[in-house]
Short mmCIF file of C-alpha atoms in Angstrom, two decimals:
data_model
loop_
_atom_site.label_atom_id
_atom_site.label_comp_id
_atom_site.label_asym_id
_atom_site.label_seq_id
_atom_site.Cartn_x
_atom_site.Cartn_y
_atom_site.Cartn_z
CA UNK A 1 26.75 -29.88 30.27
CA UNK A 2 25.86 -29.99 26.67
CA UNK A 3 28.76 -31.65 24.32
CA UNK A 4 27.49 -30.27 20.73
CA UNK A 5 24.85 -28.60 18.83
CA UNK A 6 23.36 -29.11 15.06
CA UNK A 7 21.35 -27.18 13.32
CA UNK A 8 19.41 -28.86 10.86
CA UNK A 9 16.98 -27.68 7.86
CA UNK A 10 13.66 -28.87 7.06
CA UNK A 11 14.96 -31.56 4.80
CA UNK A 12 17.12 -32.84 7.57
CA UNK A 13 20.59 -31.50 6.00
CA UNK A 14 23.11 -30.59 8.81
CA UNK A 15 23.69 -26.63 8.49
CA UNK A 16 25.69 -26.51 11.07
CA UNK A 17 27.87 -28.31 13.69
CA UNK A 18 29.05 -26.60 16.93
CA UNK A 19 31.45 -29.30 19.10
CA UNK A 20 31.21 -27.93 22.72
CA UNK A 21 33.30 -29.90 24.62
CA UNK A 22 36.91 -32.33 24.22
CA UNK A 23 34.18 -34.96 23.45
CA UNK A 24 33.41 -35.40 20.18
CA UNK A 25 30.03 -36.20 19.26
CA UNK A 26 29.40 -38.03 15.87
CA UNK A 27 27.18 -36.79 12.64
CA UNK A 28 25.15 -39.90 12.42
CA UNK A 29 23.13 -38.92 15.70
CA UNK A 30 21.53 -36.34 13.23
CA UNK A 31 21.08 -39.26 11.24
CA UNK A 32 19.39 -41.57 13.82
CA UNK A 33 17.16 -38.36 15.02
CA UNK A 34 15.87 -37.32 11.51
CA UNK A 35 14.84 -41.20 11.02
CA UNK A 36 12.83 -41.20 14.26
CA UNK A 37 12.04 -37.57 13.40
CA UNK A 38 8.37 -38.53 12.96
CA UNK A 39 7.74 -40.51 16.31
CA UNK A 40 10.04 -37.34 18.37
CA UNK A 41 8.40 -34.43 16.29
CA UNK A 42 6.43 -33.44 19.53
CA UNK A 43 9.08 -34.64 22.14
CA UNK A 44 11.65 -31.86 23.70
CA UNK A 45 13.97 -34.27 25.41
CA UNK A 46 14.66 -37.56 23.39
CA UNK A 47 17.19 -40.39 25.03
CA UNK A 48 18.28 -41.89 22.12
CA UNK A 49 20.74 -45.32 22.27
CA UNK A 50 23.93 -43.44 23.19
CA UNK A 51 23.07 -39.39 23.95
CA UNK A 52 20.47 -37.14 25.29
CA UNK A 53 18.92 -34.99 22.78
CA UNK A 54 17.41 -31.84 23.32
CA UNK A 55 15.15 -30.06 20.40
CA UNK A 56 13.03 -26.84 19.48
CA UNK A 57 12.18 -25.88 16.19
CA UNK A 58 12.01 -22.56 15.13
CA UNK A 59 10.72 -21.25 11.07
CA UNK A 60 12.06 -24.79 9.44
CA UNK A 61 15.38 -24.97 11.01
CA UNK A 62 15.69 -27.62 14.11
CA UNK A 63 18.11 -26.77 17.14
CA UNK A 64 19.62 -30.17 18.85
CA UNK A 65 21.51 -30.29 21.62
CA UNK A 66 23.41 -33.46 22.62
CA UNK A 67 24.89 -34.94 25.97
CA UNK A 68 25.79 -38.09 27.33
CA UNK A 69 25.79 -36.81 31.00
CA UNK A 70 22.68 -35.72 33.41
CA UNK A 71 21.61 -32.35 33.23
CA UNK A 72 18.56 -30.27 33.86
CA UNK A 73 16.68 -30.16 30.47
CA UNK A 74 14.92 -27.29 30.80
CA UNK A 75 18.50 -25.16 30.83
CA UNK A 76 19.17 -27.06 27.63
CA UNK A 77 15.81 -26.09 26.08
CA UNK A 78 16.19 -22.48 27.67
CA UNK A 79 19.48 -21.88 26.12
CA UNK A 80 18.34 -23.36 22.75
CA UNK A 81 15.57 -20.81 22.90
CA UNK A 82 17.75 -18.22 23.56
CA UNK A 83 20.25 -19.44 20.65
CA UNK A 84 17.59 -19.13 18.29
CA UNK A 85 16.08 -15.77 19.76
CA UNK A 86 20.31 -14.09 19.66
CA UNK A 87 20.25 -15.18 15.55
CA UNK A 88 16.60 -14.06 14.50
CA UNK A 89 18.08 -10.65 15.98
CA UNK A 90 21.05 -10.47 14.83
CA UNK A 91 20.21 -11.94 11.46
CA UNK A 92 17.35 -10.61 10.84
CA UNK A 93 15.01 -13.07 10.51
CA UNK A 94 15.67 -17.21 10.46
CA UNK A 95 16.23 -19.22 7.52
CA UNK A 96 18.89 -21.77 5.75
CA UNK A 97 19.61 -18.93 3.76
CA UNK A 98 20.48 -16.50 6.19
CA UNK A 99 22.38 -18.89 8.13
CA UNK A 100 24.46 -20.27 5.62
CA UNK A 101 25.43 -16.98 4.24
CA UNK A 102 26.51 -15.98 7.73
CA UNK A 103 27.75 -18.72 9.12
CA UNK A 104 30.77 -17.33 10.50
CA UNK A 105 28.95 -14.80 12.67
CA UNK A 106 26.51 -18.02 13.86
CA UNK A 107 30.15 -19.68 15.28
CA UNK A 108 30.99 -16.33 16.52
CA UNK A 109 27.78 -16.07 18.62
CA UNK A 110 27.99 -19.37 19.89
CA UNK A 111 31.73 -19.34 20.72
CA UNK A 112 30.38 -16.34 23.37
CA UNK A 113 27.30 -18.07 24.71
CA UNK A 114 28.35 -21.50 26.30
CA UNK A 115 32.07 -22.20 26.96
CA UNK A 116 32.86 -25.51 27.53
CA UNK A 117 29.30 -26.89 27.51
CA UNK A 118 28.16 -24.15 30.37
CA UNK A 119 25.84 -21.10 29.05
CA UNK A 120 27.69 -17.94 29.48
CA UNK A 121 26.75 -14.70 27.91
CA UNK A 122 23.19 -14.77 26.07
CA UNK A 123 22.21 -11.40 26.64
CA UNK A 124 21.75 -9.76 23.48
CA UNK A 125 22.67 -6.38 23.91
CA UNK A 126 26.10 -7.24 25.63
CA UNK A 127 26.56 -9.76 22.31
CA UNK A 128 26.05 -6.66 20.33
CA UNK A 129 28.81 -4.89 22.22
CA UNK A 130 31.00 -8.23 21.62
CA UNK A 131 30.08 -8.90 17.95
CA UNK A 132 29.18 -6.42 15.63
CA UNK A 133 25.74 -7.45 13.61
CA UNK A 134 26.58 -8.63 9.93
CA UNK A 135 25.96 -5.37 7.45
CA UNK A 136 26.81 -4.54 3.91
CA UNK A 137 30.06 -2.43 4.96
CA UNK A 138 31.40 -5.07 7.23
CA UNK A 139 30.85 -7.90 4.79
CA UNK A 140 32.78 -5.15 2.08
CA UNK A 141 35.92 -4.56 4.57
CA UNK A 142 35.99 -8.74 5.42
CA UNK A 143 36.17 -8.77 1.22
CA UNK A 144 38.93 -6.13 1.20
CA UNK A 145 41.06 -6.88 4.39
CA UNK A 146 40.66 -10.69 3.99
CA UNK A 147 39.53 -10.33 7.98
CA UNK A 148 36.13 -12.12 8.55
CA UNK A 149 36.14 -11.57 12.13
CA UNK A 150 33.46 -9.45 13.90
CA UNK A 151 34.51 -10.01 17.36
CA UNK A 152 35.49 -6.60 19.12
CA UNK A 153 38.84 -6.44 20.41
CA UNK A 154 37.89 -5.14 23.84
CA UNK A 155 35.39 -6.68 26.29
CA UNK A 156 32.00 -5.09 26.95
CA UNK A 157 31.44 -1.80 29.74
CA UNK A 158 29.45 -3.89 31.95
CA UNK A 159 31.20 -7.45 31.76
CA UNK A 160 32.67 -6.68 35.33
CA UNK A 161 29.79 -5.05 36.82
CA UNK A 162 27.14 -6.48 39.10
CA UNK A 163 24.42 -5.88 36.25
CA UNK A 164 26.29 -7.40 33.00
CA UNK A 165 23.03 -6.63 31.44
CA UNK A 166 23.51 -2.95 31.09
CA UNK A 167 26.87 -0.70 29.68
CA UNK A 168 28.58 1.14 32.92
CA UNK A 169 27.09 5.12 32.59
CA UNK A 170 25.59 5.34 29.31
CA UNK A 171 24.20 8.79 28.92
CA UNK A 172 20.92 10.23 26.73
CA UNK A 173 20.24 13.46 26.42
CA UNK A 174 16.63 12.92 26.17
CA UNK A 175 15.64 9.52 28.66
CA UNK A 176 12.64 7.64 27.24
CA UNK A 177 11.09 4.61 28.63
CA UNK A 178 8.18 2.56 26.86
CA UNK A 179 6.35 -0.63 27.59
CA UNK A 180 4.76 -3.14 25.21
CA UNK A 181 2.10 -5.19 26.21
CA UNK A 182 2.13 -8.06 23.14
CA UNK A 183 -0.34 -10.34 23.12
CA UNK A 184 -1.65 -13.56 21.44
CA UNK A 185 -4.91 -15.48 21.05
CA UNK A 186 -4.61 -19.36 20.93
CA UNK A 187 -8.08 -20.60 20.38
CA UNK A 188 -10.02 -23.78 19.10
CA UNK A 189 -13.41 -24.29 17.68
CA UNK A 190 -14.79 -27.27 17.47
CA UNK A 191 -17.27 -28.37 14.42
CA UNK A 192 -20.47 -27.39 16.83
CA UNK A 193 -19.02 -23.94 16.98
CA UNK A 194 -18.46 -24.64 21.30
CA UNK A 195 -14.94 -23.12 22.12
CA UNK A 196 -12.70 -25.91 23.27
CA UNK A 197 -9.52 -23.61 24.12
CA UNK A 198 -8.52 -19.97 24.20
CA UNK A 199 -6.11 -18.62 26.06
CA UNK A 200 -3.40 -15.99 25.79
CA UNK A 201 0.49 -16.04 25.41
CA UNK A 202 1.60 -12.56 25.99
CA UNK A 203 5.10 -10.52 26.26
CA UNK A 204 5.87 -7.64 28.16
CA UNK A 205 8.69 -6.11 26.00
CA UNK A 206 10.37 -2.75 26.80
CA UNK A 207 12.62 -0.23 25.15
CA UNK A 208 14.66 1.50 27.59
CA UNK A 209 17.06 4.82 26.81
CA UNK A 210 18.11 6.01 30.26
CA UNK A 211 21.02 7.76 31.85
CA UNK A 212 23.26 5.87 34.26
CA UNK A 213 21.76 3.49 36.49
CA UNK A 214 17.84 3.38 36.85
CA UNK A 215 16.06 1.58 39.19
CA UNK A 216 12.52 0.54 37.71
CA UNK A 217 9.30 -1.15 39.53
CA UNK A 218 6.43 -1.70 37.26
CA UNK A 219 3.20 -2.66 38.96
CA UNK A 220 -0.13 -4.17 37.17
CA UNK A 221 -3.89 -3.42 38.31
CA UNK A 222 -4.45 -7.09 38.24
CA UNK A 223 -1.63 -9.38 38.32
CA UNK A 224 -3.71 -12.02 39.28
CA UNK A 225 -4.49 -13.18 35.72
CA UNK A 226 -0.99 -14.37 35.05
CA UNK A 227 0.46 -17.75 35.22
CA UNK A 228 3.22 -19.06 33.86
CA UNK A 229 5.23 -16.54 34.09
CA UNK A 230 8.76 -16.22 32.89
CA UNK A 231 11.28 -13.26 33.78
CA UNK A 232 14.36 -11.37 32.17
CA UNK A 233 17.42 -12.12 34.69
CA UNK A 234 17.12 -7.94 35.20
CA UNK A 235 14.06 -8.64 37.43
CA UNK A 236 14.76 -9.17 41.64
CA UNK A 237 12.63 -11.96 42.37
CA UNK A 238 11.32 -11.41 45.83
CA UNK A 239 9.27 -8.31 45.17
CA UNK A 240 7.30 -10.01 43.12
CA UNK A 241 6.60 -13.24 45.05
CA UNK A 242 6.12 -11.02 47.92
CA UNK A 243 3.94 -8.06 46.35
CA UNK A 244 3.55 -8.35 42.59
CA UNK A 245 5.78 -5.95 41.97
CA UNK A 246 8.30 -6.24 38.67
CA UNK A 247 11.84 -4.43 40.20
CA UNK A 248 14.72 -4.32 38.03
CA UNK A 249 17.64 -2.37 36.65
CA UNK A 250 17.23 -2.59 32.45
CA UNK A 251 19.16 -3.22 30.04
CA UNK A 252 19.89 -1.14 27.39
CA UNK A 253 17.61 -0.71 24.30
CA UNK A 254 15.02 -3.28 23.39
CA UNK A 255 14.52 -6.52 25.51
CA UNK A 256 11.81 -8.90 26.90
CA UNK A 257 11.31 -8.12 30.41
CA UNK A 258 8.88 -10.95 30.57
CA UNK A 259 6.37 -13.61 29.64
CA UNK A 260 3.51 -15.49 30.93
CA UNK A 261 -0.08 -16.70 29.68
CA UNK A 262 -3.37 -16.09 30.93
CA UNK A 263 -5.74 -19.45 30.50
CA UNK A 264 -9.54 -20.13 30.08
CA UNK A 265 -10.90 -17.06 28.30
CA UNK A 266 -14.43 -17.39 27.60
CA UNK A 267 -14.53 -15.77 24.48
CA UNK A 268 -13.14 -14.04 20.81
CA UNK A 269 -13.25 -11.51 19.16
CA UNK A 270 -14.45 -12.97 16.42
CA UNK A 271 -16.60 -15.78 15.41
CA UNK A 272 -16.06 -17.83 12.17
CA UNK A 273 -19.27 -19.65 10.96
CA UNK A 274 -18.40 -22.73 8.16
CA UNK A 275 -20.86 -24.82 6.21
CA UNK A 276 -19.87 -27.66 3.69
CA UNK A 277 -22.06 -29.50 1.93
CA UNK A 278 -21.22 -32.38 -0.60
CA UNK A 279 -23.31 -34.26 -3.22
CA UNK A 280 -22.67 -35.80 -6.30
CA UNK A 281 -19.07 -35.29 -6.66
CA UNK A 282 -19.49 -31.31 -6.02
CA UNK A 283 -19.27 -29.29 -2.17
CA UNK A 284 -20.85 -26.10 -1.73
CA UNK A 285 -19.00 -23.86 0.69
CA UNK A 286 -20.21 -21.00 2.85
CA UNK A 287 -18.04 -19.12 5.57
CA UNK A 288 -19.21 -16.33 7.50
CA UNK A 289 -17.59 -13.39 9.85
CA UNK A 290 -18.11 -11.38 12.07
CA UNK A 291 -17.95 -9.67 15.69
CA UNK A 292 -18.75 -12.04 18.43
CA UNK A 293 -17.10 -9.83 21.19
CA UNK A 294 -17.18 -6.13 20.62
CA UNK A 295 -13.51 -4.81 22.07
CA UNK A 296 -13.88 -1.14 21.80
CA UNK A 297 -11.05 -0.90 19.45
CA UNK A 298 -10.94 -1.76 15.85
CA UNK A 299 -10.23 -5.34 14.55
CA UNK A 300 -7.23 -5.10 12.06
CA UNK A 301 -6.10 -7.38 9.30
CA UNK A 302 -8.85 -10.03 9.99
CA UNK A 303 -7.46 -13.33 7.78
CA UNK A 304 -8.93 -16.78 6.73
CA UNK A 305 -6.60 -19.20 5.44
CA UNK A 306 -7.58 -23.33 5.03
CA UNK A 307 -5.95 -25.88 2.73
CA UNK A 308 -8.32 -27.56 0.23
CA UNK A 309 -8.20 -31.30 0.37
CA UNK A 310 -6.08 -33.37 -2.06
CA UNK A 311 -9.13 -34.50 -3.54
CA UNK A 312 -10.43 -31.09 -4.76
CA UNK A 313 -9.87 -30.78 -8.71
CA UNK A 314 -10.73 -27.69 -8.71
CA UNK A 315 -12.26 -24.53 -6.96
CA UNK A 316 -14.32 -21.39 -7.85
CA UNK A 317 -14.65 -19.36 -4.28
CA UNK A 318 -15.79 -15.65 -3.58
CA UNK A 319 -16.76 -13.32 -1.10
CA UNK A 320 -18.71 -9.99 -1.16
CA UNK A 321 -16.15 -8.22 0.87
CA UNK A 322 -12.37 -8.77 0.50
CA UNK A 323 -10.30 -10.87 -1.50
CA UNK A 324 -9.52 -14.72 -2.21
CA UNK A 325 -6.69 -15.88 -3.63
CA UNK A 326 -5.85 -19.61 -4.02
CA UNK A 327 -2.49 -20.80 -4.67
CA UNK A 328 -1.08 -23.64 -6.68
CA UNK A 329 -0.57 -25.88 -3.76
CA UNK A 330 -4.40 -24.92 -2.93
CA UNK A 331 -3.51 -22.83 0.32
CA UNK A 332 -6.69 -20.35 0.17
CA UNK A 333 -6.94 -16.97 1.63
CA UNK A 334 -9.34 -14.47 2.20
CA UNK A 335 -8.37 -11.29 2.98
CA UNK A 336 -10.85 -9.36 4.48
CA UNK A 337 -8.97 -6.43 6.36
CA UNK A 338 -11.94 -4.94 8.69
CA UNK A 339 -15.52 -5.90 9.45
CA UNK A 340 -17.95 -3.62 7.16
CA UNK A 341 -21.04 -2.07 9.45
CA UNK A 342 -23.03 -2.66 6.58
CA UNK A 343 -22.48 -6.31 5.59
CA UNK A 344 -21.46 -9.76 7.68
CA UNK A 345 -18.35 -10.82 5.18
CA UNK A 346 -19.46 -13.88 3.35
CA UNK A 347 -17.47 -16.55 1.64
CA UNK A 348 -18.97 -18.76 -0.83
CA UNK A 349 -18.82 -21.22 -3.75
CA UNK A 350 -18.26 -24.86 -4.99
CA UNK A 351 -15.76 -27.26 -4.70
CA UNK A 352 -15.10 -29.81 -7.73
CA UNK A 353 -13.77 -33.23 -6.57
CA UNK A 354 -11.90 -35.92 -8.57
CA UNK A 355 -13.80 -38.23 -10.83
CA UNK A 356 -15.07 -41.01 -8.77
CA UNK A 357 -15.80 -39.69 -5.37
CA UNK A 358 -18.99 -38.57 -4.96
CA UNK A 359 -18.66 -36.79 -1.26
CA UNK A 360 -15.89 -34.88 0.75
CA UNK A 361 -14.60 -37.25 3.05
CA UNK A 362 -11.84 -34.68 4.80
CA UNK A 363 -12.80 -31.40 6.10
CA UNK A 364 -10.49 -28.66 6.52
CA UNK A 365 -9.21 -26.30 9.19
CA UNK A 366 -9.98 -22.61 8.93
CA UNK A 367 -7.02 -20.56 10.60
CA UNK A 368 -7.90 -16.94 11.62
CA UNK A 369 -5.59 -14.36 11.76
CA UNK A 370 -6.15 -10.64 13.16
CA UNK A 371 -4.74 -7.73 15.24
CA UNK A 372 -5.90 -5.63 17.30
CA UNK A 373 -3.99 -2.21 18.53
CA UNK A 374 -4.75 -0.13 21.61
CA UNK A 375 -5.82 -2.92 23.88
CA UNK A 376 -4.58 -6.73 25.84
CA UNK A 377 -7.53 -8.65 25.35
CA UNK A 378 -6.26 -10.63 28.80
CA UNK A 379 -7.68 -8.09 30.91
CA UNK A 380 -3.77 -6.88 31.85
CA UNK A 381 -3.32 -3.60 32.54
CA UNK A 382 -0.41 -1.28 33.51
CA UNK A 383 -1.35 0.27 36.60
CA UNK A 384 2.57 2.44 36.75
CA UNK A 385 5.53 2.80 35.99
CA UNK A 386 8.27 4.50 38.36
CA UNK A 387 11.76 5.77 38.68
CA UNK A 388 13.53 5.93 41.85
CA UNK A 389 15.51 8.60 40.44
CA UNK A 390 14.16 10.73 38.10
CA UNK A 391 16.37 11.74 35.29
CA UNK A 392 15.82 15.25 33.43
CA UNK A 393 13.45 15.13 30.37
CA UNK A 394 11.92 11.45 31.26
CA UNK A 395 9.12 10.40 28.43
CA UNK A 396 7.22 7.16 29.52
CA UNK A 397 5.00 5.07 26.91
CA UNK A 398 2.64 2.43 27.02
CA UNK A 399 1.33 0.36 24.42
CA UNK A 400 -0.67 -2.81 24.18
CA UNK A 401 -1.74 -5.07 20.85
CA UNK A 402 -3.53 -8.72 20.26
CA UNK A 403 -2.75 -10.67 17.73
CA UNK A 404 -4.34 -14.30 16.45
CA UNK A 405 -1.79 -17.15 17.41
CA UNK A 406 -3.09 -20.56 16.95
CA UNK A 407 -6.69 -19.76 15.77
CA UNK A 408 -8.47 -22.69 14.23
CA UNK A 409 -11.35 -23.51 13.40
CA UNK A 410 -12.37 -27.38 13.11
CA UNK A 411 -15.04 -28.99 11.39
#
């Protein structure tokens, strides 16, 4: 049973303070956590001198969880995740900003998801049905009326049903059904260019407009790959411990029908070759791209991105294809968009260092960043998709994409 939750902004400031239970759980635990913030940064469960703490951190803003009883931590971690998920939906992204200017609907959400320190309702699209997403319009009316409140004054179709995923008989005149296959590439390189990681974290997210009450299995050609897998309530959990099979009823509209990650790839798509030398309080730098793995599809908004060490005065960098820009707080980037056939993209220059120090003694870490649509560079493929019952004018999709995740490159 969780007794409160805090959310907290990059500069430790309390944002917001959600008291769960008849307990009351006092500010200064913030306090204590952001001054042991350094030694925790890493931890997910923290048992601090008087509670339980429970954090994730999501774009700058910190989600902590307190109790003073024994509970399973991964339902508070789960339920923080899903906390954070329900307000980068329904706001739109996730800031201090955003949550500050919409605070109200932030209480609102969390007043439906966990009563009395239990999780309730975190589905999204049922929240939708319960709480209307913040607009222009509604913030005019709450302006006009002097009524801030977004909560609907009826509950939602399928609250009583045995599915409170999905409305009671919605109906489409056209039903479409498409499946995302999102993928991304965690990978390390060490200095000797020898690949010490790479493996992928991948989504299977859906978008489902169907009449009444479908009844979906979606089977993979090899399923094998997976691990780690982690399912939308939606999906019955003995078909697929028995036969791989996904079998579910869907919700309405957009949702994650699952996750897992596929471990010990042997390769990327691309390699990334750096050299820096240093002599006599100067570094010459040279970076090469290029194709290591061809993937029969084309390799999209290819990135490099490093920070140049404190004790750089000064930098003059360029490539012969793309572009480099370096910011003031010396975060460079070369964009280089796609591989030419003509030309391996080279980037080059010097480095000036401070007066006094005649070599670089810190080296930094090259982050690549790319896409690639029209393929899951796991190996995962969607063998089919069926309907038990067909509905008139069905349209199925599928669509698969990799993306760079945690790509860097060490020297």
């Amino acid at each position: 049973m969780l007794q409160c939750i805090f959310l907290l902004s990059d500069s430790g400031e309390v944002m917001l303070e959600k008291q769960l239970t008849g307990h009351r759980v006092d500010r200064s635990i913030c306090a204590w956590f952001w001054d042991q913030a350094d030694s925790f940064k890493s931890f997910p469960v923290i048992a601090s001198p008087t509670h339980y703490l429970f954090q994730i951190v999501r774009d700058g803003i910190t989600f902590l969880a307190c109790t003073q009883v024994e509970m399973p931590p991964l339902m508070a971690i789960e339920f923080l995740c899903r906390v954070a998920d329900v307000l980068s939906d329904y706001l739109g992204g996730l800031n201090e900003d955003l949550v500050k200017d919409n605070f109200i609907i932030v209480y609102e959400l969390l007043d439906e998801m966990i009563d009395n320190g239990f999780p309730l309702t975190t589905e999204p699209n049922i929240l939708r049905e319960m709480i209307a997403p913040p607009n222009l319009v509604s913030k005019m009316l709450s302006v006009v009326t002097g009524n801030a409140s977004n909560v609907s004054d009826t509950l939602p179709s399928g609250t009583g049903s045995c599915v409170p995923w999905r409305p009671t008989d919605p109906k489409y005149s056209s039903n479409e059904v498409y499946v995302d296959l999102v993928e991304e590439m965690d990978a390390i390189v060490n200095r000797d260019g020898e690949l010490v990681k790479c493996e992928i974290y991948g989504q299977v997210q859906m978008s489902s407009q169907l009449t009444g009450f479908p009844d979906l299995t979606l089977s993979f050609a090899n399923p094998s790959v997976l691990e780690d897998m982690r399912f939308h309530p939606c999906v019955r959990f003995r078909p697929w411990e028995s036969h791989q099979i996904l079998s579910f009823v869907p919700p309405d509209g957009q949702f994650k029908l699952m996750s897992y990650r596929v471990k010990k790839l042997k390769n990327t798509p691309l390699y990334v070759k750096p050299q820096i030398t240093s002599d006599s309080g100067a570094c010459r730098v040279s970076v090469l791209v290029g194709i290591r793995s061809d993937p029969e599809k084309t390799i999209e908004s290819i990135t490099l991105s490093f920070q140049l060490p404190h004790c750089v005065s000064s930098a003059d960098l360029s490539s012969n294809h793309g572009t480099v820009t370096i910011l003031s707080n010396k975060t460079c980037t070369w964009t280089i968009g796609r591989i030419p056939s003509d030309k391996t993209p080279c980037l080059s220059g010097t480095l000036a260092l401070e007066t006094g120090l005649e070599r670089l003694h810190v080296y930094p870490t090259f982050k690549v960043g790319f896409k690639i649509m029209g393929i899951a560079l796991s190996g995962l493929r969607i063998e089919k998709l069926d309907l038990k019952t067909i509905p008139p004018r069905l349209y199925k999709g599928f669509r698969a994409q990799t993306r760079a995740g945690e790509f860097d490159v060490r020297l």
